[in-house]
């Protein structure tokens, strides 16, 4: 806590590794695409893995490699687009004021060029997929384009993010099979609730600044009930994943595969402390392990 009683501001960038050693302009572009914050593309990639492994088609390493590249590129493109749209708002929030576009270190013209370059990488990945998966992937573009504006018109932009950030689940599935859509729908709905939960945790960092500048979020909407709200979203996610597994394989033993992921989500809620500097960010980042645990469960259920 600061002397004023507000929660300490958590830096928006890790500024570590190779990115920290780059010259200024390449470093700014890397930070604009959040290459120094890999948690974002992990959270985008894991649902892709779920969709692939739950189909029962085995490891599919080559496909996962392409989807990983696509996740990194398109997450970067989404961040660049978000920063272009939100530059004025970002200047008013302590955690985001130093972002490259908001601070003026990168012009919007250059940012648009960088966005195009990242999209071209995404196009290369798209061309590796079969037609059905390509169409599913392209259907997400409207959702992605609308996302930065959701925080201006709804208290639940996290729900929109839930639809966007889990779209890879549908792409991975469509690449390998087009049946069992009931199980796929349950898995996707559960994934969306998972995103709402972890992004609500993330939004806890900005509650004071968001309230001042008029940005809406689930963390503000829930107020003092954030912890209970996150618990409810996570419980809904696990329940829907269990339903998906049941629809896919009528064997209650398959549900045991979800226990490690459920335990990890319970730990997040039990230890969540909005007043502790860095606590929400640590719980948010820990979802890369949740994604891996759910991926392992999907592989077991789909391939065992």
XYZ file of C-alpha atoms in Angstrom:
304
model
C 0.000 0.000 0.000
C 1.156 3.530 -0.717
C 1.002 6.366 1.813
C -2.263 7.489 0.223
C -3.769 4.119 0.971
C -4.010 2.929 -2.650
C -2.681 -0.373 -3.871
C 0.832 -0.187 -5.282
C 0.843 0.048 -9.076
C 2.163 -3.096 -10.738
C 4.321 -2.414 -13.822
C 2.679 -3.149 -17.154
C 5.755 -4.869 -18.576
C 8.273 -7.325 -17.214
C 11.203 -5.682 -19.110
C 13.207 -8.886 -18.876
C 15.201 -11.219 -21.064
C 16.028 -10.527 -24.693
C 13.496 -7.702 -24.990
C 15.268 -5.665 -22.302
C 18.545 -5.861 -24.272
C 17.128 -4.584 -27.574
C 17.730 -1.048 -28.906
C 14.950 1.430 -28.125
C 12.730 1.101 -31.220
C 12.804 -2.714 -31.499
C 12.229 -2.862 -27.742
C 9.214 -0.565 -28.056
C 7.757 -2.693 -30.861
C 8.352 -5.873 -28.872
C 6.654 -4.334 -25.852
C 3.809 -3.072 -28.024
C 3.159 -6.689 -29.055
C 3.717 -7.787 -25.408
C 6.561 -10.145 -26.347
C 7.973 -9.416 -22.896
C 4.766 -10.742 -21.328
C 4.365 -14.321 -22.608
C 1.436 -15.076 -20.321
C -0.920 -13.591 -22.931
C -0.010 -15.950 -25.721
C 0.046 -18.895 -23.322
C -3.550 -18.117 -22.381
C -4.463 -17.823 -26.065
C -2.611 -21.005 -27.006
C -3.859 -23.396 -24.337
C -7.469 -23.528 -25.624
C -6.017 -24.393 -29.050
C -4.313 -27.368 -27.407
C -7.550 -28.371 -25.691
C -9.378 -28.418 -29.019
C -6.659 -30.524 -30.662
C -6.070 -33.030 -27.880
C -9.715 -33.600 -26.996
C -10.418 -34.759 -30.572
C -8.513 -37.977 -29.913
C -6.122 -37.414 -32.844
C -2.967 -37.858 -30.763
C -0.194 -35.360 -30.093
C -0.346 -33.446 -33.415
C 2.942 -31.648 -32.724
C 3.203 -29.998 -36.156
C -0.308 -28.565 -35.879
C 0.351 -27.342 -32.346
C 3.554 -25.664 -33.545
C 1.619 -23.684 -36.143
C -1.083 -22.797 -33.628
C 1.577 -21.631 -31.162
C 3.093 -19.342 -33.800
C -0.380 -18.065 -34.644
C -1.138 -17.437 -30.969
C 2.031 -15.386 -30.489
C 1.510 -13.360 -33.675
C -2.211 -12.734 -33.288
C -2.003 -11.988 -29.581
C 0.653 -9.442 -30.501
C -1.538 -8.012 -33.250
C -4.474 -7.779 -30.846
C -2.349 -5.912 -28.300
C -1.117 -3.453 -30.934
C -4.683 -2.826 -32.118
C -5.890 -2.423 -28.540
C -3.138 0.115 -27.782
C -3.935 2.128 -30.910
C -7.610 2.319 -29.964
C -6.985 2.906 -26.256
C -4.055 5.345 -26.438
C -5.961 8.211 -24.789
C -7.342 6.016 -22.027
C -3.977 4.361 -21.410
C -2.388 7.767 -20.742
C -4.781 8.228 -17.817
C -4.052 4.882 -16.119
C -0.841 4.645 -14.111
C -0.071 1.047 -15.096
C -0.472 1.671 -18.839
C 0.677 5.277 -19.261
C 4.178 4.214 -20.326
C 3.004 1.935 -23.142
C 4.763 2.785 -26.437
C 1.786 4.355 -28.235
C 0.280 6.018 -25.167
C 3.635 7.592 -24.270
C 4.284 8.711 -27.853
C 7.466 6.659 -28.337
C 5.767 4.800 -31.213
C 3.557 6.692 -33.665
C 0.164 5.332 -34.631
C 1.346 5.078 -38.247
C 4.227 2.824 -37.248
C 1.934 0.857 -34.939
C -0.451 0.170 -37.844
C 2.488 -1.055 -39.935
C 3.601 -3.366 -37.109
C 0.031 -4.626 -36.801
C -0.008 -5.496 -40.513
C 3.300 -7.375 -40.229
C 1.983 -9.482 -37.355
C -1.222 -10.192 -39.273
C 0.834 -11.444 -42.214
C 2.423 -14.006 -39.901
C -1.088 -14.988 -38.835
C -2.036 -15.371 -42.498
C 0.833 -17.791 -43.059
C -0.489 -19.890 -40.166
C -4.056 -19.672 -41.489
C -2.965 -21.101 -44.836
C -1.678 -24.238 -43.084
C -5.211 -25.124 -41.956
C -7.968 -26.865 -43.867
C -10.846 -24.787 -45.206
C -13.250 -25.493 -42.337
C -10.726 -24.385 -39.724
C -9.831 -21.323 -41.796
C -13.462 -20.219 -41.866
C -13.793 -20.712 -38.121
C -10.621 -18.679 -37.511
C -11.759 -15.840 -39.778
C -15.119 -15.693 -37.985
C -13.314 -14.402 -34.884
C -12.113 -11.185 -36.542
C -15.302 -9.232 -35.841
C -15.157 -10.177 -32.156
C -11.488 -9.183 -31.963
C -12.115 -5.822 -33.650
C -14.966 -4.968 -31.270
C -13.226 -5.958 -28.034
C -11.390 -2.668 -27.209
C -14.710 -0.813 -27.301
C -16.490 -3.148 -24.875
C -14.954 -1.501 -21.807
C -16.738 1.691 -22.852
C -20.226 0.228 -23.216
C -20.511 -2.687 -20.775
C -19.433 -3.556 -17.254
C -18.490 -7.010 -18.543
C -15.805 -6.600 -21.231
C -14.304 -9.741 -19.708
C -17.244 -11.719 -21.113
C -16.386 -10.510 -24.611
C -12.747 -11.402 -24.019
C -13.941 -14.843 -22.953
C -15.383 -15.411 -26.413
C -12.302 -14.026 -28.173
C -9.474 -15.592 -26.189
C -10.859 -19.131 -26.349
C -11.628 -19.156 -30.069
C -8.570 -21.308 -30.733
C -10.444 -24.192 -29.109
C -12.919 -24.106 -32.000
C -10.150 -23.755 -34.588
C -8.172 -26.714 -33.252
C -11.275 -28.874 -33.162
C -12.424 -27.859 -36.665
C -9.016 -28.758 -38.073
C -9.471 -32.392 -37.043
C -13.203 -33.141 -36.727
C -16.630 -31.536 -37.066
C -18.801 -33.766 -34.875
C -19.532 -33.938 -31.118
C -20.539 -30.295 -31.222
C -22.402 -30.558 -27.910
C -19.195 -31.460 -26.098
C -17.355 -28.719 -27.974
C -19.973 -26.129 -27.012
C -19.759 -27.064 -23.325
C -15.962 -26.935 -23.429
C -16.023 -23.515 -25.103
C -18.562 -22.096 -22.639
C -16.456 -23.332 -19.729
C -13.354 -21.802 -21.264
C -15.143 -18.461 -21.594
C -16.045 -18.506 -17.884
C -12.439 -19.320 -17.048
C -11.333 -16.219 -18.971
C -13.903 -14.031 -17.214
C -12.555 -15.295 -13.900
C -8.876 -14.718 -14.558
C -9.367 -11.399 -16.351
C -11.458 -10.151 -13.442
C -8.437 -10.912 -11.258
C -6.255 -8.990 -13.720
C -8.648 -6.019 -13.699
C -8.316 -5.738 -9.912
C -4.994 -3.943 -10.494
C -6.671 -0.987 -12.207
C -9.853 -0.462 -10.218
C -9.002 3.004 -8.878
C -7.744 4.403 -12.186
C -10.526 2.731 -14.183
C -13.154 4.319 -11.955
C -11.584 7.757 -12.411
C -11.411 7.647 -16.225
C -14.696 5.813 -16.800
C -13.391 2.407 -17.893
C -15.774 -0.404 -17.024
C -14.759 -3.847 -15.806
C -16.130 -6.858 -13.987
C -13.799 -6.078 -11.070
C -15.507 -2.713 -10.590
C -18.966 -4.150 -11.123
C -18.451 -6.831 -8.502
C -17.028 -4.348 -5.987
C -16.354 -6.065 -2.686
C -17.653 -9.369 -4.054
C -14.803 -9.952 -6.496
C -13.480 -13.024 -4.729
C -16.906 -14.660 -4.645
C -17.508 -13.703 -8.259
C -14.246 -15.252 -9.413
C -15.056 -18.392 -7.421
C -18.439 -18.603 -9.155
C -16.916 -18.193 -12.628
C -14.288 -20.813 -11.944
C -16.857 -23.240 -10.517
C -18.962 -22.746 -13.637
C -15.935 -23.371 -15.840
C -15.074 -26.654 -14.128
C -18.725 -27.763 -14.217
C -18.996 -27.099 -17.944
C -15.700 -28.851 -18.643
C -17.006 -31.835 -16.693
C -20.177 -31.738 -18.790
C -18.078 -31.624 -21.974
C -16.084 -34.666 -20.889
C -19.295 -36.511 -19.986
C -20.831 -35.737 -23.376
C -17.659 -36.833 -25.121
C -17.077 -39.989 -23.074
C -19.771 -41.480 -20.859
C -17.373 -42.574 -18.138
C -17.324 -40.851 -14.770
C -13.688 -41.837 -14.267
C -12.786 -39.350 -17.022
C -13.920 -36.549 -14.718
C -11.045 -37.317 -12.361
C -8.716 -35.821 -14.956
C -10.110 -32.402 -14.085
C -9.222 -32.577 -10.395
C -5.718 -31.023 -10.701
C -7.067 -28.040 -12.669
C -9.971 -27.616 -10.246
C -7.555 -27.700 -7.327
C -5.389 -25.039 -8.894
C -8.359 -22.745 -9.498
C -9.457 -23.250 -5.893
C -5.957 -22.224 -4.751
C -6.192 -19.022 -6.806
C -9.443 -18.005 -5.136
C -8.374 -19.051 -1.650
C -5.173 -16.988 -1.805
C -6.468 -14.006 -3.798
C -5.805 -10.709 -2.001
C -6.704 -7.516 -3.824
C -4.858 -5.419 -1.252
C -1.572 -7.257 -1.648
C 0.848 -5.653 -4.106
C 1.414 -8.096 -6.948
C -1.008 -10.719 -5.608
C -3.665 -10.389 -8.342
C -1.014 -10.365 -11.074
C 0.607 -13.496 -9.691
C -2.757 -15.292 -9.523
C -3.564 -14.148 -13.055
C -0.253 -15.399 -14.428
C -0.643 -18.733 -12.688
C -3.403 -19.556 -15.158
C -0.749 -20.733 -17.586
C -0.560 -23.767 -15.290
C -4.341 -24.091 -15.263
C -4.279 -24.174 -19.056
C -1.647 -26.909 -19.028
C -3.566 -28.987 -16.493
C -6.768 -28.760 -18.544
C -4.757 -29.670 -21.658
C -3.475 -32.788 -19.912
C -7.047 -33.679 -18.938
C -8.196 -33.229 -22.551
C -5.428 -35.499 -23.813
C -6.327 -38.212 -21.329
C -10.057 -38.050 -22.077
C -9.571 -37.784 -25.833
C -6.823 -40.326 -26.334
C -6.750 -42.788 -23.438
